[in-house]
PDB file of C-alpha atoms in Angstrom:
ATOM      1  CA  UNK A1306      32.493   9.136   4.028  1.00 60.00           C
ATOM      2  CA  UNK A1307      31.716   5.370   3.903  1.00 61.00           C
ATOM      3  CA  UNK A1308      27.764   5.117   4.152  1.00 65.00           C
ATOM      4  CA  UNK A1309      27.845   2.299   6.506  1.00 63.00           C
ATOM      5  CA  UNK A1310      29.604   4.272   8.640  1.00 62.00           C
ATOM      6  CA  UNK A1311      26.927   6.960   8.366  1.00 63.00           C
ATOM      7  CA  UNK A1312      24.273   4.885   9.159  1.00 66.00           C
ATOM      8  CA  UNK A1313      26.122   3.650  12.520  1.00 63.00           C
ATOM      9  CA  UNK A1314      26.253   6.952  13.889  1.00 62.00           C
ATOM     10  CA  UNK A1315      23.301   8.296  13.094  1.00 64.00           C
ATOM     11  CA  UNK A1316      21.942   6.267  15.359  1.00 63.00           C
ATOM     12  CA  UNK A1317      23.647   8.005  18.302  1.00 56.00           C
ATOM     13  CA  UNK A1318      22.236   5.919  20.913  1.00 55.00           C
ATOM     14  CA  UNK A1319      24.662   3.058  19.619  1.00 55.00           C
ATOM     15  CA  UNK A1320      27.925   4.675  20.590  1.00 58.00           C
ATOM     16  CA  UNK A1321      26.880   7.198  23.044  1.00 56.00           C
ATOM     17  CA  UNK A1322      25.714   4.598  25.476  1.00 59.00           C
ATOM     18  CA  UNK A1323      27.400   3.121  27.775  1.00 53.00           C
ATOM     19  CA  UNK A1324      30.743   5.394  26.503  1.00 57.00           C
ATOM     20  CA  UNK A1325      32.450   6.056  29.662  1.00 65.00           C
ATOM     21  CA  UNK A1326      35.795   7.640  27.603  1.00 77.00           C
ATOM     22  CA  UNK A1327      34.111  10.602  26.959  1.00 82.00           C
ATOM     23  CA  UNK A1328      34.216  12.116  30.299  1.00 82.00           C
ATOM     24  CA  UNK A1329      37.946  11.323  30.719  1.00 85.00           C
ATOM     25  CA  UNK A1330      38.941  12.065  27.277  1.00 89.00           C
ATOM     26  CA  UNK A1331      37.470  16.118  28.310  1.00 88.00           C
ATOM     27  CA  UNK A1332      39.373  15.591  31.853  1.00 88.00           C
ATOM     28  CA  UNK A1333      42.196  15.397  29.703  1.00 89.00           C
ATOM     29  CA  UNK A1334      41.670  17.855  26.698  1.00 92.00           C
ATOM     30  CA  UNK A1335      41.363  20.605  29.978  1.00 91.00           C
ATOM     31  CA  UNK A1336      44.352  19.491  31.044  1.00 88.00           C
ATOM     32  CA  UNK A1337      46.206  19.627  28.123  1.00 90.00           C
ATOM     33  CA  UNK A1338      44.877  23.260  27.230  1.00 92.00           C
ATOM     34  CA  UNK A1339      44.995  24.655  30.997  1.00 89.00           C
ATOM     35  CA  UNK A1340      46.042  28.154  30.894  1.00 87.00           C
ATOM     36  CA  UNK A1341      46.312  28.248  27.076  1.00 90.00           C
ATOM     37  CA  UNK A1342      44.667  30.990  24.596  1.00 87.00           C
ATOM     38  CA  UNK A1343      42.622  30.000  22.011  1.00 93.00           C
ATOM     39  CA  UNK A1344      40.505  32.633  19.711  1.00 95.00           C
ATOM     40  CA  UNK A1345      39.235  29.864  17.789  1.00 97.00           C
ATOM     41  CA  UNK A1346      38.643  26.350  18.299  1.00 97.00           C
ATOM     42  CA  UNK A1347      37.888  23.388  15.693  1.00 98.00           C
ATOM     43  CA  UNK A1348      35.433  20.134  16.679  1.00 98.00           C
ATOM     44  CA  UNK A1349      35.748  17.947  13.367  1.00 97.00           C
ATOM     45  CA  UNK A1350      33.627  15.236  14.532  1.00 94.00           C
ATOM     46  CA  UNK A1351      32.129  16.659  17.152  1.00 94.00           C
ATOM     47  CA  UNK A1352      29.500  13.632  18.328  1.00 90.00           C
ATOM     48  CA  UNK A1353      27.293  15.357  21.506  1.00 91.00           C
ATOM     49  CA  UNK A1354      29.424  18.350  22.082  1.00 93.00           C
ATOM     50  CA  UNK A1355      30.917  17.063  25.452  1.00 91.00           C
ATOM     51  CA  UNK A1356      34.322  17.890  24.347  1.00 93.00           C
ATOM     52  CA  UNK A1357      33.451  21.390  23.070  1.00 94.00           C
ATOM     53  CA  UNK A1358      32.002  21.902  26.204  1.00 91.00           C
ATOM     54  CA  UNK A1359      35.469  22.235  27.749  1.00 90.00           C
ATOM     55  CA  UNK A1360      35.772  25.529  25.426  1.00 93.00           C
ATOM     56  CA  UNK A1361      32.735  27.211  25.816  1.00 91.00           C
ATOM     57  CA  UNK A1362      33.564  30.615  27.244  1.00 88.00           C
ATOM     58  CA  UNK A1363      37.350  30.478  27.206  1.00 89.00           C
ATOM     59  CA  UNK A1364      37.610  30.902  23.394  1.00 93.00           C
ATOM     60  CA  UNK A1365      35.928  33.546  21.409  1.00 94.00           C
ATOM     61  CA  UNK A1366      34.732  30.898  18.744  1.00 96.00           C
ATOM     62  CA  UNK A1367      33.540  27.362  18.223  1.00 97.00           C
ATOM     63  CA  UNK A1368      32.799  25.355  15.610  1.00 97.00           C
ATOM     64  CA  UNK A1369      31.271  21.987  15.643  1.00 97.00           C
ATOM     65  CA  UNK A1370      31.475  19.497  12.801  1.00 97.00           C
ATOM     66  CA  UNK A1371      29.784  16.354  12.250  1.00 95.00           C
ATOM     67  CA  UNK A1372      28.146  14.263   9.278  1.00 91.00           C
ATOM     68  CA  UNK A1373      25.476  12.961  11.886  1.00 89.00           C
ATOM     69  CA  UNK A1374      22.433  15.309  12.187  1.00 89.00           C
ATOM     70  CA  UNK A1375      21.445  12.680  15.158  1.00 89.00           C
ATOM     71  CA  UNK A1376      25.273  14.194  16.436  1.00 90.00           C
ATOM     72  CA  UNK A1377      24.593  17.531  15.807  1.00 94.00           C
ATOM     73  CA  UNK A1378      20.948  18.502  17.456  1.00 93.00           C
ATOM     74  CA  UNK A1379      22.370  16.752  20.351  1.00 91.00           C
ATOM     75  CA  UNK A1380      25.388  19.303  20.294  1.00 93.00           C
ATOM     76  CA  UNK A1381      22.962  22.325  19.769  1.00 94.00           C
ATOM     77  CA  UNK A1382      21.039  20.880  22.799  1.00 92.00           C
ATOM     78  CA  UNK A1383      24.193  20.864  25.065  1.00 90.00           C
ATOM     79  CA  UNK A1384      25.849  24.174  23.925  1.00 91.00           C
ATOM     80  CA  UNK A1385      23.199  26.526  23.346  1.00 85.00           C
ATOM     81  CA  UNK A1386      22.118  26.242  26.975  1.00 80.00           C
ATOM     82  CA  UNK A1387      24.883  27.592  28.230  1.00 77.00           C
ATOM     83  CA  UNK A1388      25.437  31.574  28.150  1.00 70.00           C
ATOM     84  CA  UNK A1389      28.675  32.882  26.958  1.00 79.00           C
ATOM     85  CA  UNK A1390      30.683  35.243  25.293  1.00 87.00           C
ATOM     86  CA  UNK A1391      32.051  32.226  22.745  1.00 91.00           C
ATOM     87  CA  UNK A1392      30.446  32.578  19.012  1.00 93.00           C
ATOM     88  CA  UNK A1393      29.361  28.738  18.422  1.00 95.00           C
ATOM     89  CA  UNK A1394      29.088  27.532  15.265  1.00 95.00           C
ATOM     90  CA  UNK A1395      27.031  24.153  14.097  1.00 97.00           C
ATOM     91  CA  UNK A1396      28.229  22.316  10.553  1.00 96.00           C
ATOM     92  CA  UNK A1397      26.629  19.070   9.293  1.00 95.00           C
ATOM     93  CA  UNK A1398      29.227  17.850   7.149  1.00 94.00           C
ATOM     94  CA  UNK A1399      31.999  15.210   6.547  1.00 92.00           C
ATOM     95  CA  UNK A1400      35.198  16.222   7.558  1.00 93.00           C
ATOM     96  CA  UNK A1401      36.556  16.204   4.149  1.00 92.00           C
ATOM     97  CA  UNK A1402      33.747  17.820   2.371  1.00 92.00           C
ATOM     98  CA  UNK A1403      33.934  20.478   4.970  1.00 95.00           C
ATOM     99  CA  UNK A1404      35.100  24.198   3.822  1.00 92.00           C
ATOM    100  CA  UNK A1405      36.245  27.332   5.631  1.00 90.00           C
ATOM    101  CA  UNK A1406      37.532  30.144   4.886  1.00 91.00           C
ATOM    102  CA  UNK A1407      38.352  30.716   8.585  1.00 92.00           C
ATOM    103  CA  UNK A1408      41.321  29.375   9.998  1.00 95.00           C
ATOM    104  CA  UNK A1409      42.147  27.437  13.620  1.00 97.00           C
ATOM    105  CA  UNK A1410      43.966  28.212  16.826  1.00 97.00           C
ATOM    106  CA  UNK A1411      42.937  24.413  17.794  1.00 97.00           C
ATOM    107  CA  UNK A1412      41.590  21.506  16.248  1.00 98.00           C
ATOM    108  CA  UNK A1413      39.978  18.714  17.824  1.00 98.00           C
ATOM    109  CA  UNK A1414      39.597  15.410  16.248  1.00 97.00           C
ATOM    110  CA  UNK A1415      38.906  12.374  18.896  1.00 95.00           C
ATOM    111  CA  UNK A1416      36.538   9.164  17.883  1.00 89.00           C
ATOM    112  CA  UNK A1417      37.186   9.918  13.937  1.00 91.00           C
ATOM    113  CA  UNK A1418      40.232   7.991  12.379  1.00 92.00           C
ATOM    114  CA  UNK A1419      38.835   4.732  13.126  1.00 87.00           C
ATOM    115  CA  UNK A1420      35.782   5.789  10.565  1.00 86.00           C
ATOM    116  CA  UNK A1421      37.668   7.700   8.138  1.00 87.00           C
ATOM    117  CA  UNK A1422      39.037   6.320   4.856  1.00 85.00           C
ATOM    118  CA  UNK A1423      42.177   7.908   3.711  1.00 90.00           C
ATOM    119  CA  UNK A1424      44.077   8.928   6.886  1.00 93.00           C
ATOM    120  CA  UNK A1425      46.259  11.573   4.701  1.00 94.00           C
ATOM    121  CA  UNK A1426      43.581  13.188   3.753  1.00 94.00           C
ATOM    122  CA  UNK A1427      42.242  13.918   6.621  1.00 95.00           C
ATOM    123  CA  UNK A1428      45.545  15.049   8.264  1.00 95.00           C
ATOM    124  CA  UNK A1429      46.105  17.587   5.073  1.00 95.00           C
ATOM    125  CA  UNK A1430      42.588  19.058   5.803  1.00 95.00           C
ATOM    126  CA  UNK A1431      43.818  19.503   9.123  1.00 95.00           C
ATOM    127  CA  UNK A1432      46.750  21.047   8.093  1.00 95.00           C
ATOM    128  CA  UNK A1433      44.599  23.474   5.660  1.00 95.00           C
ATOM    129  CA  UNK A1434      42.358  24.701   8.424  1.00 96.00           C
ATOM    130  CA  UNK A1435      45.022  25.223  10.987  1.00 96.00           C
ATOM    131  CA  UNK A1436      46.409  29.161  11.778  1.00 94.00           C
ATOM    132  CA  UNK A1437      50.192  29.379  11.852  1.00 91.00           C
ATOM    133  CA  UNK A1438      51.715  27.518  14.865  1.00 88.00           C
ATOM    134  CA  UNK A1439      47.960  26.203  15.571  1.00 94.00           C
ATOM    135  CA  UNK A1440      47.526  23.063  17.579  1.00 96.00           C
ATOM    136  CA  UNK A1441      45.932  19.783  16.774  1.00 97.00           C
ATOM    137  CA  UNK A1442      44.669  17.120  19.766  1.00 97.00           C
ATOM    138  CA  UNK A1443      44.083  14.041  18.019  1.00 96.00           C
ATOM    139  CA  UNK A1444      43.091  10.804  19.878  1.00 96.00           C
ATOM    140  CA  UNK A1445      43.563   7.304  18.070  1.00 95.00           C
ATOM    141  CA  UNK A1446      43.684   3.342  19.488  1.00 93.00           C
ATOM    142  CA  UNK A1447      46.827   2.176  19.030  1.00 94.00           C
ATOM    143  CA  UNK A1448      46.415  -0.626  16.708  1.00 92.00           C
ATOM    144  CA  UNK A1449      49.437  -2.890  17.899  1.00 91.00           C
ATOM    145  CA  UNK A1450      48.828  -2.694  21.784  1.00 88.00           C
ATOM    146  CA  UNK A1451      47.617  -5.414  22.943  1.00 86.00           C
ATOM    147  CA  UNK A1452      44.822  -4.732  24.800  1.00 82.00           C
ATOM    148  CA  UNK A1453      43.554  -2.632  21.335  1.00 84.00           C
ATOM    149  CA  UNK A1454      43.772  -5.710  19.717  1.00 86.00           C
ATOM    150  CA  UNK A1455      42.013  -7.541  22.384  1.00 81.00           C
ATOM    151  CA  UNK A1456      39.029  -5.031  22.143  1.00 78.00           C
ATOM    152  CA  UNK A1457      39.259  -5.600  18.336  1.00 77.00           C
ATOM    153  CA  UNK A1458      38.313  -9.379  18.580  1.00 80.00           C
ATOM    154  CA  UNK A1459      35.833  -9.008  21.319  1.00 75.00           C
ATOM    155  CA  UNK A1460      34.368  -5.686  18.822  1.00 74.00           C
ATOM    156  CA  UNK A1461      34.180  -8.442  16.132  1.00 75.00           C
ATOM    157  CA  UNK A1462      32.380 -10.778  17.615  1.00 77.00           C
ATOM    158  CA  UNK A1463      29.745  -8.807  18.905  1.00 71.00           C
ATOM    159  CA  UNK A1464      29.413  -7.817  15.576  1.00 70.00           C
ATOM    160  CA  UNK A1465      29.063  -3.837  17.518  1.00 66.00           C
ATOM    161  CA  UNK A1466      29.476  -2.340  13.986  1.00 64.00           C
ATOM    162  CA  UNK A1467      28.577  -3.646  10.279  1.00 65.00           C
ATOM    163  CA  UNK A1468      31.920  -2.348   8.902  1.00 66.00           C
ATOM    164  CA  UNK A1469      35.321  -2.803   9.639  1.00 76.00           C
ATOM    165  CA  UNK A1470      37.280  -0.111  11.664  1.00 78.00           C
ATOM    166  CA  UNK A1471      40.389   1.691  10.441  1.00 81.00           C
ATOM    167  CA  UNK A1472      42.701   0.189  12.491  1.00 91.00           C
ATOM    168  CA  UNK A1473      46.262   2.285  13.271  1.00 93.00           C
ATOM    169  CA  UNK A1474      49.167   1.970  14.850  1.00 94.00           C
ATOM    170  CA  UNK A1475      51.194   4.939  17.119  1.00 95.00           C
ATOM    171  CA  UNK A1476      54.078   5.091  14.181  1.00 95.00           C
ATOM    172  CA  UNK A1477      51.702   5.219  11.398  1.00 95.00           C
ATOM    173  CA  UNK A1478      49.941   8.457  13.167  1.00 96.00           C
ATOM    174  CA  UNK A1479      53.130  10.151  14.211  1.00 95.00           C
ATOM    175  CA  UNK A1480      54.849   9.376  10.379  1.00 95.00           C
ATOM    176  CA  UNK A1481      51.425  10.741   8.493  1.00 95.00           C
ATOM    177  CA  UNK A1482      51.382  13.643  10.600  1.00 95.00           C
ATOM    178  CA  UNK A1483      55.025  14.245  10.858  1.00 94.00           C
ATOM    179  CA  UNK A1484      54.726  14.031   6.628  1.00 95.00           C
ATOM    180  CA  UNK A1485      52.259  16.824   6.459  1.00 94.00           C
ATOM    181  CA  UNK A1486      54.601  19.551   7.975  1.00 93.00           C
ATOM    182  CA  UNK A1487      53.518  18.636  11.522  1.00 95.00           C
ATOM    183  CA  UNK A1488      55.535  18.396  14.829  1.00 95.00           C
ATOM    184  CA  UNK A1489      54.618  15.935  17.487  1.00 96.00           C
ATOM    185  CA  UNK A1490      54.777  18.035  20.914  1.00 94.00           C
ATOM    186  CA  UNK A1491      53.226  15.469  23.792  1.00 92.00           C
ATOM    187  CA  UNK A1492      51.666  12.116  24.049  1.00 93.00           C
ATOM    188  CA  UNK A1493      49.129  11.224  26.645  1.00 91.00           C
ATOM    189  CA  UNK A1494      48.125   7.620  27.367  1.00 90.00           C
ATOM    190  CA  UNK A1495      44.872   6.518  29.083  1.00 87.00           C
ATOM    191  CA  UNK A1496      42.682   3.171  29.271  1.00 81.00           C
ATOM    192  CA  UNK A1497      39.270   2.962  27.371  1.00 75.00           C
ATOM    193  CA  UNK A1498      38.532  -0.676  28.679  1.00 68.00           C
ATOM    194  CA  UNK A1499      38.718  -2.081  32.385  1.00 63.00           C
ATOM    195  CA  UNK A1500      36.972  -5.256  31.201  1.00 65.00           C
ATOM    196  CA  UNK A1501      34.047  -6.027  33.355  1.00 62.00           C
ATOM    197  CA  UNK A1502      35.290  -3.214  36.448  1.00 53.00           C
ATOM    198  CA  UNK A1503      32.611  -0.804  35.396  1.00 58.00           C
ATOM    199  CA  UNK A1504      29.648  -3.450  36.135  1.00 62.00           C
ATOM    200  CA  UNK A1505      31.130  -3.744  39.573  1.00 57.00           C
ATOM    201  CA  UNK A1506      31.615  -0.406  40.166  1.00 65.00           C
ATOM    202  CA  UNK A1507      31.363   2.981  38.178  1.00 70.00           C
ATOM    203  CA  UNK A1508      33.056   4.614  40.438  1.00 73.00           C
ATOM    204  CA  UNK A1509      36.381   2.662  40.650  1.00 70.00           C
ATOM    205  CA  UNK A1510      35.841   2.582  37.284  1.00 67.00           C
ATOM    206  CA  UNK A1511      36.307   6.139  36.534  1.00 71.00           C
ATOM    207  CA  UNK A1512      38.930   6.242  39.421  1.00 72.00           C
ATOM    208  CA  UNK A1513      41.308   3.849  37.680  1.00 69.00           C
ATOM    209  CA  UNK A1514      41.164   5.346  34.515  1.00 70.00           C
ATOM    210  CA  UNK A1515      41.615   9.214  36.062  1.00 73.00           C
ATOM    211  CA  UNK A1516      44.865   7.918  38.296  1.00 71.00           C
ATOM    212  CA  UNK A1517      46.022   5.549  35.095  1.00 72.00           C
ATOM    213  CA  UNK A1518      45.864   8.837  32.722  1.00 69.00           C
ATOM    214  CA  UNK A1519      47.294  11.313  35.440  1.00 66.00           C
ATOM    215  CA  UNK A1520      49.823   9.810  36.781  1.00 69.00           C
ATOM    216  CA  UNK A1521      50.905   7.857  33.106  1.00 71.00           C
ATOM    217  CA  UNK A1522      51.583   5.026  34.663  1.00 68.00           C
ATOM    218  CA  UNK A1523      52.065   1.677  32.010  1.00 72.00           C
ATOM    219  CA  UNK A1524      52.295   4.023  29.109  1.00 78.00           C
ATOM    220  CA  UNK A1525      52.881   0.336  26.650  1.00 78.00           C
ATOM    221  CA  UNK A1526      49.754  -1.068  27.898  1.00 81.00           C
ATOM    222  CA  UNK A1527      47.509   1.721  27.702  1.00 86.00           C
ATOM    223  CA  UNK A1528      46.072   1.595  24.294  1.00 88.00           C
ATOM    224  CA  UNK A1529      44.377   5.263  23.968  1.00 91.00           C
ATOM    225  CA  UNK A1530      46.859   7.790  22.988  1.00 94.00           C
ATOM    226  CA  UNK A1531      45.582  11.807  22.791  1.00 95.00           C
ATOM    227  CA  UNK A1532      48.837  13.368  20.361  1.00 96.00           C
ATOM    228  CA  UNK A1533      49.402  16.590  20.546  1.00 96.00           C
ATOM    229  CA  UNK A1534      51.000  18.645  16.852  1.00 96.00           C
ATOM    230  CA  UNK A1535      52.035  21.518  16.331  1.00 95.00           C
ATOM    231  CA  UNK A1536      52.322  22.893  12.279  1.00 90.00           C
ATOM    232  CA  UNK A1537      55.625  24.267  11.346  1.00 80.00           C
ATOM    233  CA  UNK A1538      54.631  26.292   8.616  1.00 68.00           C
TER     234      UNK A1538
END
């Protein structure tokens, strides 16, 4: 793990405010795993814990993972004070220095492969912690939509971060994965940016986004894609 990267996030103030996506990114990782059975259930880059929230008491394990110890108290904060027959687990670590014995009904891994270096690697870790027919979610920005591009530029001359992102494109995820003994099952598309909607109103800002991701309306413009794979052996 890059240490510039490191340093961004463990100041978790920096990408935790004002990050309306995280909400609707959960909204859609419980509807992607309604009525599904998980014993165990991977966070590999877990940030706050919001998304591992959505797991908490329907699976009888959790493990969080993230380099940040800013990331992680936050996580033990959120988690711990809820009561629940779910075993929760708390790991500061990389995701590729990270070892288990254990292996995964799910894996989680949203807001990473912008940060990582070496996106095989990461997929083959993946692979390595996943059970037999286990699941990965994985969210990335499509790097050729437009409007991902658009955020790029206006990212850049903020000068938000002090290193450049890892920028990908929907074929390069679905070939790496696809590579690694992986089978894409579902896409879902949603909208990160309404440009300027949210300072008018919050609330039609999270409405757009909610009826843009349910209904999947303008799949080509949308430039957030949550994949869903599936290992074959």
């Amino acid at each position: 793990m890059r240490e510039d990267v490191k340093e961004f996030f463990e100041e978790s103030s920096k990408y935790l405010e004002g990050n309306s996506t995280i909400q609707l990114r959960r909204k859609i990782i419980n509807d992607l795993t309604d009525g599904k059975l998980y014993n165990s259930v991977l966070d590999l880059g877990c940030g706050d814990g919001s998304l591992s929230m959505a797991f908490v008491g329907k699976c009888k394990e959790l493990t969080l993972v993230d380099f940040s110890s800013d990331m992680i108290g936050l996580a033990k904060e959120r988690l711990n004070s809820h009561n629940s027959h779910t075993k929760i687990s708390f790991y500061q670590s990389s995701i590729e220095e990270f070892e288990q014995d254990e292996k995964y009904d799910l894996i989680l891994l949203f807001g990473v492969l912008a940060h990582v270096e070496n996106l095989d690697d990461i997929v083959e870790k993946c692979k390595s912690l996943l059970n037999k027919e286990g699941t990965i979610l994985l969210q990335n920005s499509n790097s050729s939509n437009l409007v991902t591009k658009f955020n790029y530029w206006i990212s850049d001359i903020r000068k938000t971060r002090k290193y450049k992102v890892n920028k990908l494109s929907d074929l390069q995820i679905e070939k790496a994965l696809f590579s690694h003994g992986l089978e894409l099952i579902n896409k879902n598309y949603y909208l990160s940016n309404t440009f300027g909607l949210r300072r008018v109103s919050k609330k039609l800002d999270e409405q757009l986004k909610s009826f843009l991701a349910w209904k999947q309306l303008f799949k080509s413009l949308l430039p957030e894609i949550i994949y869903e794979f599936k290992k074959l052996n």
